[in-house]
GROMACS .gro file of C-alpha atoms in nm:
model
  172
    1MET     CA    1   1.924   0.519  -0.261
    2ARG     CA    2   1.802   0.204  -0.112
    3GLY     CA    3   1.455   0.320  -0.189
    4PHE     CA    4   1.550   0.400  -0.531
    5LEU     CA    5   1.693   0.035  -0.577
    6VAL     CA    6   1.374  -0.151  -0.437
    7LEU     CA    7   1.174   0.105  -0.693
    8THR     CA    8   1.349   0.010  -1.004
    9GLY     CA    9   1.301  -0.373  -0.890
   10VAL     CA   10   0.913  -0.301  -0.840
   11LEU     CA   11   0.889  -0.163  -1.176
   12ALA     CA   12   1.070  -0.468  -1.325
   13ALA     CA   13   0.799  -0.686  -1.129
   14ALA     CA   14   0.521  -0.485  -1.225
   15ALA     CA   15   0.613  -0.518  -1.612
   16GLY     CA   16   0.596  -0.895  -1.535
   17LEU     CA   17   0.322  -0.943  -1.329
   18THR     CA   18   0.178  -1.313  -1.338
   19GLY     CA   19  -0.048  -1.315  -1.014
   20CYS     CA   20  -0.202  -1.609  -0.912
   21GLY     CA   21  -0.494  -1.749  -1.053
   22LYS     CA   22  -0.485  -1.499  -1.349
   23ASP     CA   23  -0.500  -1.576  -1.713
   24GLU     CA   24  -0.137  -1.635  -1.827
   25THR     CA   25  -0.216  -1.518  -2.169
   26ALA     CA   26  -0.304  -1.153  -2.019
   27THR     CA   27  -0.101  -0.877  -2.174
   28GLN     CA   28   0.141  -0.657  -1.955
   29ARG     CA   29  -0.119  -0.388  -1.991
   30GLU     CA   30  -0.424  -0.621  -1.874
   31LYS     CA   31  -0.175  -0.756  -1.581
   32ILE     CA   32  -0.120  -0.381  -1.438
   33GLY     CA   33  -0.444  -0.258  -1.482
   34HIS     CA   34  -0.614   0.088  -1.440
   35VAL     CA   35  -0.673   0.028  -1.066
   36TRP     CA   36  -0.407   0.102  -0.792
   37LYS     CA   37  -0.221  -0.198  -0.673
   38TYR     CA   38  -0.017  -0.231  -0.345
   39GLU     CA   39   0.306  -0.449  -0.265
   40THR     CA   40   0.523  -0.422   0.031
   41LYS     CA   41   0.896  -0.490  -0.037
   42ASP     CA   42   1.175  -0.451   0.214
   43ASN     CA   43   0.932  -0.262   0.449
   44GLN     CA   44   0.915  -0.033   0.165
   45LYS     CA   45   0.528   0.030   0.048
   46ILE     CA   46   0.442   0.073  -0.327
   47ALA     CA   47   0.135   0.178  -0.513
   48TYR     CA   48   0.114   0.178  -0.905
   49ILE     CA   49  -0.124   0.184  -1.186
   50GLY     CA   50  -0.172   0.183  -1.543
   51SER     CA   51  -0.258   0.448  -1.773
   52THR     CA   52  -0.579   0.461  -1.913
   53ASN     CA   53  -0.483   0.486  -2.290
   54SER     CA   54  -0.194   0.358  -2.509
   55VAL     CA   55  -0.065   0.458  -2.837
   56ALA     CA   56   0.068   0.248  -3.115
   57THR     CA   57   0.459   0.327  -3.177
   58GLN     CA   58   0.716   0.150  -3.385
   59SER     CA   59   0.826  -0.095  -3.129
   60ALA     CA   60   0.425  -0.179  -2.952
   61PRO     CA   61   0.090  -0.174  -3.099
   62ASP     CA   62  -0.025  -0.102  -2.738
   63THR     CA   63   0.247   0.126  -2.557
   64PHE     CA   64   0.128   0.254  -2.204
   65ALA     CA   65   0.268   0.405  -1.925
   66VAL     CA   66   0.290   0.290  -1.540
   67LEU     CA   67   0.273   0.546  -1.241
   68LEU     CA   68   0.441   0.418  -0.917
   69LEU     CA   69   0.445   0.584  -0.587
   70ASN     CA   70   0.696   0.419  -0.331
   71SER     CA   71   0.805   0.516   0.022
   72LEU     CA   72   1.147   0.613   0.105
   73ASP     CA   73   1.356   0.557   0.425
   74ASN     CA   74   1.327   0.921   0.529
   75GLY     CA   75   0.934   0.876   0.515
   76THR     CA   76   0.872   1.097   0.219
   77THR     CA   77   0.712   0.954  -0.103
   78GLY     CA   78   0.866   0.927  -0.476
   79VAL     CA   79   0.712   0.908  -0.782
   80THR     CA   80   0.823   0.718  -1.117
   81VAL     CA   81   0.657   0.729  -1.461
   82LYS     CA   82   0.752   0.462  -1.704
   83THR     CA   83   0.678   0.363  -2.042
   84VAL     CA   84   0.606   0.000  -2.148
   85GLY     CA   85   0.635  -0.106  -2.494
   86ALA     CA   86   0.802   0.166  -2.635
   87PRO     CA   87   1.164   0.343  -2.512
   88PHE     CA   88   1.149   0.619  -2.284
   89TYR     CA   89   1.349   0.921  -2.382
   90CYS     CA   90   1.513   1.180  -2.143
   91ASP     CA   91   1.766   1.432  -2.182
   92LEU     CA   92   1.993   1.314  -1.929
   93SER     CA   93   2.104   1.664  -1.865
   94ASP     CA   94   1.760   1.797  -1.833
   95CYS     CA   95   1.528   1.526  -1.744
   96THR     CA   96   1.193   1.601  -1.743
   97VAL     CA   97   0.799   1.520  -1.835
   98THR     CA   98   0.458   1.739  -1.776
   99ALA     CA   99   0.196   1.667  -1.549
  100SER     CA  100  -0.133   1.798  -1.495
  101ILE     CA  101  -0.415   1.697  -1.261
  102ASP     CA  102  -0.765   1.749  -1.339
  103GLY     CA  103  -0.697   1.918  -1.668
  104GLY     CA  104  -0.531   2.218  -1.450
  105ARG     CA  105  -0.185   2.419  -1.530
  106ALA     CA  106   0.082   2.192  -1.660
  107LYS     CA  107   0.400   2.161  -1.412
  108ILE     CA  108   0.724   2.014  -1.490
  109TRP     CA  109   0.847   1.729  -1.298
  110GLN     CA  110   1.253   1.720  -1.295
  111GLY     CA  111   1.405   1.390  -1.203
  112ARG     CA  112   1.669   1.131  -1.281
  113MET     CA  113   1.609   0.814  -1.556
  114THR     CA  114   1.551   0.520  -1.417
  115ASP     CA  115   1.863   0.257  -1.390
  116ASN     CA  116   1.677   0.064  -1.633
  117GLN     CA  117   1.637   0.383  -1.837
  118ASP     CA  118   1.289   0.338  -1.933
  119GLY     CA  119   1.127   0.609  -1.688
  120ILE     CA  120   1.204   0.884  -1.456
  121PHE     CA  121   1.202   0.876  -1.094
  122ILE     CA  122   1.074   1.225  -0.971
  123PRO     CA  123   1.232   1.277  -0.583
  124PRO     CA  124   0.997   1.402  -0.323
  125ALA     CA  125   1.112   1.758  -0.326
  126ARG     CA  126   0.942   1.806  -0.668
  127LYS     CA  127   0.571   1.734  -0.473
  128ALA     CA  128   0.451   1.521  -0.743
  129SER     CA  129   0.311   1.285  -0.501
  130ASP     CA  130   0.100   1.558  -0.370
  131MET     CA  131  -0.064   1.615  -0.698
  132VAL     CA  132  -0.118   1.242  -0.737
  133MET     CA  133  -0.271   1.209  -0.394
  134ASN     CA  134  -0.465   1.528  -0.433
  135GLY     CA  135  -0.633   1.447  -0.764
  136LYS     CA  136  -0.871   1.246  -0.982
  137VAL     CA  137  -0.736   1.220  -1.353
  138LEU     CA  138  -0.363   1.313  -1.374
  139THR     CA  139  -0.194   1.368  -1.741
  140VAL     CA  140   0.186   1.288  -1.792
  141THR     CA  141   0.321   1.340  -2.107
  142VAL     CA  142   0.669   1.179  -2.168
  143GLY     CA  143   0.913   1.157  -2.464
  144LEU     CA  144   0.934   0.850  -2.689
  145THR     CA  145   1.192   0.993  -2.905
  146PRO     CA  146   1.389   1.337  -2.930
  147LYS     CA  147   1.079   1.468  -3.122
  148THR     CA  148   0.776   1.307  -3.021
  149SER     CA  149   0.612   1.302  -2.711
  150GLN     CA  150   0.294   1.145  -2.571
  151ALA     CA  151   0.077   1.190  -2.299
  152PHE     CA  152  -0.070   0.940  -2.070
  153GLU     CA  153  -0.376   0.950  -1.820
  154PHE     CA  154  -0.443   0.781  -1.484
  155ASN     CA  155  -0.748   0.805  -1.301
  156VAL     CA  156  -0.535   0.838  -0.971
  157SER     CA  157  -0.851   0.850  -0.720
  158GLY     CA  158  -0.904   0.550  -0.514
  159LEU     CA  159  -0.535   0.566  -0.404
  160GLU     CA  160  -0.506   0.474  -0.032
  161TRP     CA  161  -0.131   0.601   0.076
  162ASN     CA  162  -0.025   0.722   0.416
  163GLY     CA  163  -0.341   0.730   0.583
  164LYS     CA  164  -0.513   0.918   0.259
  165LYS     CA  165  -0.844   0.761   0.177
  166PRO     CA  166  -0.959   0.725  -0.166
  167SER     CA  167  -1.119   1.044  -0.333
  168ALA     CA  168  -1.439   1.023  -0.553
  169LYS     CA  169  -1.410   0.793  -0.876
  170PRO     CA  170  -1.355   1.078  -1.170
  171LYS     CA  171  -1.630   1.100  -1.415
  172VAL     CA  172  -1.573   0.963  -1.736
   0.00000   0.00000   0.00000
């Protein structure tokens, strides 16, 4: 549970990064970026990256997604997917997103809504982190309303996590 609470705080921080010496007029999307960023908070490692695409929604012209990995107290890795700019819709009795790596077969990631209700936390047992660590391009489809969903892509190559070295850059 402690890892999940730290994760929630980091998601809030990731959405509002200011960074030393960076342009204060940069958007949240520009601040988060499309390359892995790393932080350590209370001895918990965190890595996050923004989606390469964004969509216009009723609430924001550039809604995008953030993918976050965090180390948990038991040595495993949790994954969170959140949306920035639009509400994240999830059926609380069956909170899921669909994910595929490198254009492969889609898998359903089941988890729980984040405390801020802006994303989904996928526990280690779902092996979402394995997909992220072993792929180049991750596509995650999330619900934005009860009737609409959106696919977001992440260039996950380059991740350095628990001794894993970066994979080759994806062809774009």
